[in-house]
């Protein structure tokens, strides 16, 4: 059964009253930069709830069409907005990841210095250009892994600890197990994942994604 909702506010030509072409263009352009939903809506001159409501209706319509249902012409504008905004935000995310990779790999040109001097052997004027480049930065990789693979590298990741091979007996004589060895292994396992101070200050937060 479809969850589609009919448009309650539309112009004669069928386009929702608030969702003009200008508003749509602003929402897509803002989303292309990767800004939060609130800011995208503010840049377009509409409320956050209106923006999310349009996106919700568009998603429902797109999913309905993908499942084989007949298109609902009344939802065309919402479906189009949904597809455009999702594409724009995906492009922004891809661009951001590419920049993070550049920082991680290093080699970004930060300064170009050109000097001219006379070659002592030939007497000719020689021009020399020197480029200063950034060094690889592992913190960019750490930031990416912590957010893209939270289950393995996130701060909230659970460290699975398996206590085996301690050499202690099993069965009724379990009281002979070296508890000191167990405590030491637990301590090593639970604190195996360490983060540098730069990543502990909470200065980086997740971007909000419209779904």
Short mmCIF file of C-alpha atoms in Angstrom, two decimals:
data_model
loop_
_atom_site.label_atom_id
_atom_site.label_comp_id
_atom_site.label_asym_id
_atom_site.label_seq_id
_atom_site.Cartn_x
_atom_site.Cartn_y
_atom_site.Cartn_z
CA UNK A 1 0.00 0.00 0.00
CA UNK A 2 1.40 3.36 -1.02
CA UNK A 3 2.30 6.02 1.56
CA UNK A 4 1.94 8.84 -0.92
CA UNK A 5 0.40 12.11 0.19
CA UNK A 6 -1.38 14.50 -2.12
CA UNK A 7 -0.26 18.10 -2.47
CA UNK A 8 -2.50 20.39 -0.43
CA UNK A 9 -1.06 23.68 -1.67
CA UNK A 10 -0.50 24.06 -5.39
CA UNK A 11 -0.67 26.71 -8.06
CA UNK A 12 -2.86 26.32 -11.12
CA UNK A 13 0.01 24.92 -13.12
CA UNK A 14 0.40 22.18 -10.51
CA UNK A 15 3.63 23.39 -8.93
CA UNK A 16 3.57 23.65 -5.08
CA UNK A 17 3.17 27.26 -4.03
CA UNK A 18 6.35 27.56 -1.95
CA UNK A 19 8.47 25.27 -4.09
CA UNK A 20 9.18 27.65 -6.94
CA UNK A 21 11.96 27.12 -9.46
CA UNK A 22 14.02 29.78 -7.69
CA UNK A 23 13.61 28.07 -4.30
CA UNK A 24 14.47 24.70 -5.80
CA UNK A 25 17.58 26.14 -7.41
CA UNK A 26 18.73 27.67 -4.14
CA UNK A 27 18.16 24.43 -2.23
CA UNK A 28 20.12 22.41 -4.76
CA UNK A 29 22.94 24.98 -4.91
CA UNK A 30 23.19 25.09 -1.11
CA UNK A 31 23.13 21.31 -0.89
CA UNK A 32 25.95 21.13 -3.42
CA UNK A 33 28.18 22.95 -0.92
CA UNK A 34 27.38 20.37 1.77
CA UNK A 35 25.88 22.78 4.32
CA UNK A 36 23.49 21.56 7.00
CA UNK A 37 19.77 21.27 6.28
CA UNK A 38 18.90 24.33 8.38
CA UNK A 39 21.35 26.50 6.47
CA UNK A 40 20.21 25.20 3.08
CA UNK A 41 16.61 26.03 3.96
CA UNK A 42 17.60 29.46 5.28
CA UNK A 43 19.54 30.23 2.10
CA UNK A 44 16.45 29.33 0.08
CA UNK A 45 14.13 31.41 2.26
CA UNK A 46 11.99 28.51 3.52
CA UNK A 47 11.61 26.73 6.84
CA UNK A 48 13.52 23.60 7.78
CA UNK A 49 10.26 21.70 8.25
CA UNK A 50 9.09 22.64 4.74
CA UNK A 51 12.36 21.49 3.20
CA UNK A 52 12.33 18.18 5.07
CA UNK A 53 8.64 17.70 4.26
CA UNK A 54 9.29 18.13 0.55
CA UNK A 55 12.23 15.74 0.71
CA UNK A 56 10.12 13.19 2.56
CA UNK A 57 7.36 13.35 -0.05
CA UNK A 58 9.91 13.13 -2.83
CA UNK A 59 11.52 10.06 -1.30
CA UNK A 60 8.15 8.34 -0.90
CA UNK A 61 7.28 9.04 -4.53
CA UNK A 62 10.66 7.91 -5.86
CA UNK A 63 10.52 4.70 -3.85
CA UNK A 64 6.97 4.06 -5.03
CA UNK A 65 8.02 4.46 -8.66
CA UNK A 66 11.04 2.23 -8.16
CA UNK A 67 8.79 -0.46 -6.69
CA UNK A 68 6.69 -0.47 -9.87
CA UNK A 69 3.82 1.86 -8.97
CA UNK A 70 2.50 4.32 -11.53
CA UNK A 71 3.94 7.87 -11.21
CA UNK A 72 1.77 10.40 -9.42
CA UNK A 73 1.95 13.65 -11.44
CA UNK A 74 1.07 15.67 -8.33
CA UNK A 75 4.34 14.54 -6.73
CA UNK A 76 6.61 15.22 -9.71
CA UNK A 77 8.14 18.37 -8.23
CA UNK A 78 8.89 16.71 -4.90
CA UNK A 79 10.45 13.68 -6.59
CA UNK A 80 12.61 15.91 -8.77
CA UNK A 81 13.74 17.98 -5.78
CA UNK A 82 14.59 14.83 -3.83
CA UNK A 83 16.74 13.41 -6.63
CA UNK A 84 18.52 16.72 -7.27
CA UNK A 85 19.27 17.39 -3.61
CA UNK A 86 20.48 13.85 -2.92
CA UNK A 87 22.76 14.04 -5.96
CA UNK A 88 24.08 17.45 -4.92
CA UNK A 89 24.84 16.29 -1.38
CA UNK A 90 26.52 13.14 -2.68
CA UNK A 91 28.75 15.31 -4.89
CA UNK A 92 29.61 17.50 -1.89
CA UNK A 93 30.52 14.44 0.17
CA UNK A 94 32.68 13.02 -2.62
CA UNK A 95 34.49 16.33 -2.99
CA UNK A 96 35.10 16.52 0.77
CA UNK A 97 36.45 12.98 0.87
CA UNK A 98 38.76 13.77 -2.04
CA UNK A 99 40.12 16.76 -0.11
CA UNK A 100 40.63 14.64 3.00
CA UNK A 101 42.56 12.13 0.90
CA UNK A 102 44.73 14.92 -0.49
CA UNK A 103 45.58 16.08 3.02
CA UNK A 104 46.31 12.51 4.12
CA UNK A 105 48.56 11.83 1.14
CA UNK A 106 50.34 15.17 1.33
CA UNK A 107 51.97 16.96 -1.58
CA UNK A 108 49.62 19.97 -1.67
CA UNK A 109 51.48 23.01 -2.99
CA UNK A 110 51.47 25.77 -0.37
CA UNK A 111 54.10 28.14 -1.75
CA UNK A 112 55.86 28.68 -5.05
CA UNK A 113 59.12 30.63 -5.11
CA UNK A 114 60.84 31.68 -8.32
CA UNK A 115 64.32 33.17 -8.45
CA UNK A 116 66.72 34.11 -11.21
CA UNK A 117 70.48 33.84 -11.06
CA UNK A 118 73.45 33.79 -13.41
CA UNK A 119 75.05 30.44 -14.09
CA UNK A 120 78.72 30.80 -13.15
CA UNK A 121 79.82 28.39 -15.89
CA UNK A 122 77.73 29.55 -18.86
CA UNK A 123 77.03 33.11 -17.81
CA UNK A 124 73.38 32.67 -18.76
CA UNK A 125 70.46 33.81 -16.64
CA UNK A 126 68.73 30.76 -15.14
CA UNK A 127 65.27 30.73 -13.63
CA UNK A 128 64.59 28.29 -10.79
CA UNK A 129 61.19 27.49 -9.28
CA UNK A 130 60.84 25.84 -5.87
CA UNK A 131 57.55 24.48 -4.51
CA UNK A 132 56.76 23.95 -0.84
CA UNK A 133 54.42 20.98 -0.34
CA UNK A 134 52.56 19.62 2.66
CA UNK A 135 53.71 16.44 4.34
CA UNK A 136 51.34 13.45 4.63
CA UNK A 137 48.99 13.84 7.60
CA UNK A 138 47.78 10.61 9.23
CA UNK A 139 45.16 12.53 11.21
CA UNK A 140 43.07 12.98 8.05
CA UNK A 141 43.01 9.19 7.61
CA UNK A 142 42.08 8.77 11.28
CA UNK A 143 39.21 11.24 10.93
CA UNK A 144 37.90 9.40 7.88
CA UNK A 145 38.11 5.92 9.44
CA UNK A 146 36.49 7.08 12.69
CA UNK A 147 33.42 8.37 10.85
CA UNK A 148 33.15 6.08 7.84
CA UNK A 149 33.86 2.85 9.73
CA UNK A 150 32.51 3.57 13.20
CA UNK A 151 32.03 -0.08 14.11
CA UNK A 152 35.77 -0.67 13.86
CA UNK A 153 37.45 2.69 14.45
CA UNK A 154 34.87 4.94 16.13
CA UNK A 155 35.37 6.12 19.68
CA UNK A 156 32.29 4.19 20.71
CA UNK A 157 33.51 0.95 19.11
CA UNK A 158 33.35 -2.06 21.40
CA UNK A 159 36.61 -3.93 21.84
CA UNK A 160 35.95 -7.68 21.85
CA UNK A 161 38.12 -9.44 24.38
CA UNK A 162 38.69 -13.16 24.28
CA UNK A 163 40.59 -14.65 27.20
CA UNK A 164 42.23 -17.87 26.06
CA UNK A 165 45.54 -19.66 26.40
CA UNK A 166 46.42 -18.29 29.81
CA UNK A 167 47.80 -21.66 30.84
CA UNK A 168 45.46 -22.01 33.82
CA UNK A 169 43.54 -25.21 34.49
CA UNK A 170 39.84 -25.64 33.74
CA UNK A 171 37.13 -27.38 35.63
CA UNK A 172 36.90 -27.51 39.43
CA UNK A 173 40.41 -26.08 39.79
CA UNK A 174 39.55 -22.79 38.05
CA UNK A 175 40.53 -20.92 41.20
CA UNK A 176 44.15 -21.47 40.20
CA UNK A 177 43.77 -19.15 37.14
CA UNK A 178 46.22 -16.26 37.26
CA UNK A 179 43.84 -13.32 37.77
CA UNK A 180 46.72 -10.91 37.46
CA UNK A 181 47.36 -12.12 33.91
CA UNK A 182 43.67 -11.74 33.07
CA UNK A 183 43.58 -8.19 34.37
CA UNK A 184 46.71 -7.30 32.43
CA UNK A 185 45.29 -8.65 29.17
CA UNK A 186 41.99 -6.84 29.72
CA UNK A 187 43.88 -3.61 30.33
CA UNK A 188 45.91 -4.03 27.15
CA UNK A 189 42.84 -4.89 25.05
CA UNK A 190 40.50 -2.20 26.31
CA UNK A 191 43.04 0.54 25.76
CA UNK A 192 44.49 -0.75 22.51
CA UNK A 193 42.76 1.99 20.49
CA UNK A 194 44.32 5.36 21.25
CA UNK A 195 43.60 8.77 19.78
CA UNK A 196 45.95 11.74 19.57
CA UNK A 197 45.00 14.89 21.51
CA UNK A 198 44.06 16.67 18.29
CA UNK A 199 41.18 14.24 17.74
CA UNK A 200 39.98 14.26 21.35
CA UNK A 201 38.95 17.90 21.59
CA UNK A 202 35.62 17.38 19.80
CA UNK A 203 36.40 20.04 17.24
CA UNK A 204 35.11 17.98 14.31
CA UNK A 205 31.44 17.02 14.09
CA UNK A 206 29.41 14.98 11.63
CA UNK A 207 27.57 16.72 8.83
CA UNK A 208 23.82 16.38 8.77
CA UNK A 209 22.55 14.31 5.85
CA UNK A 210 19.06 14.50 4.41
CA UNK A 211 17.57 11.06 3.90
#
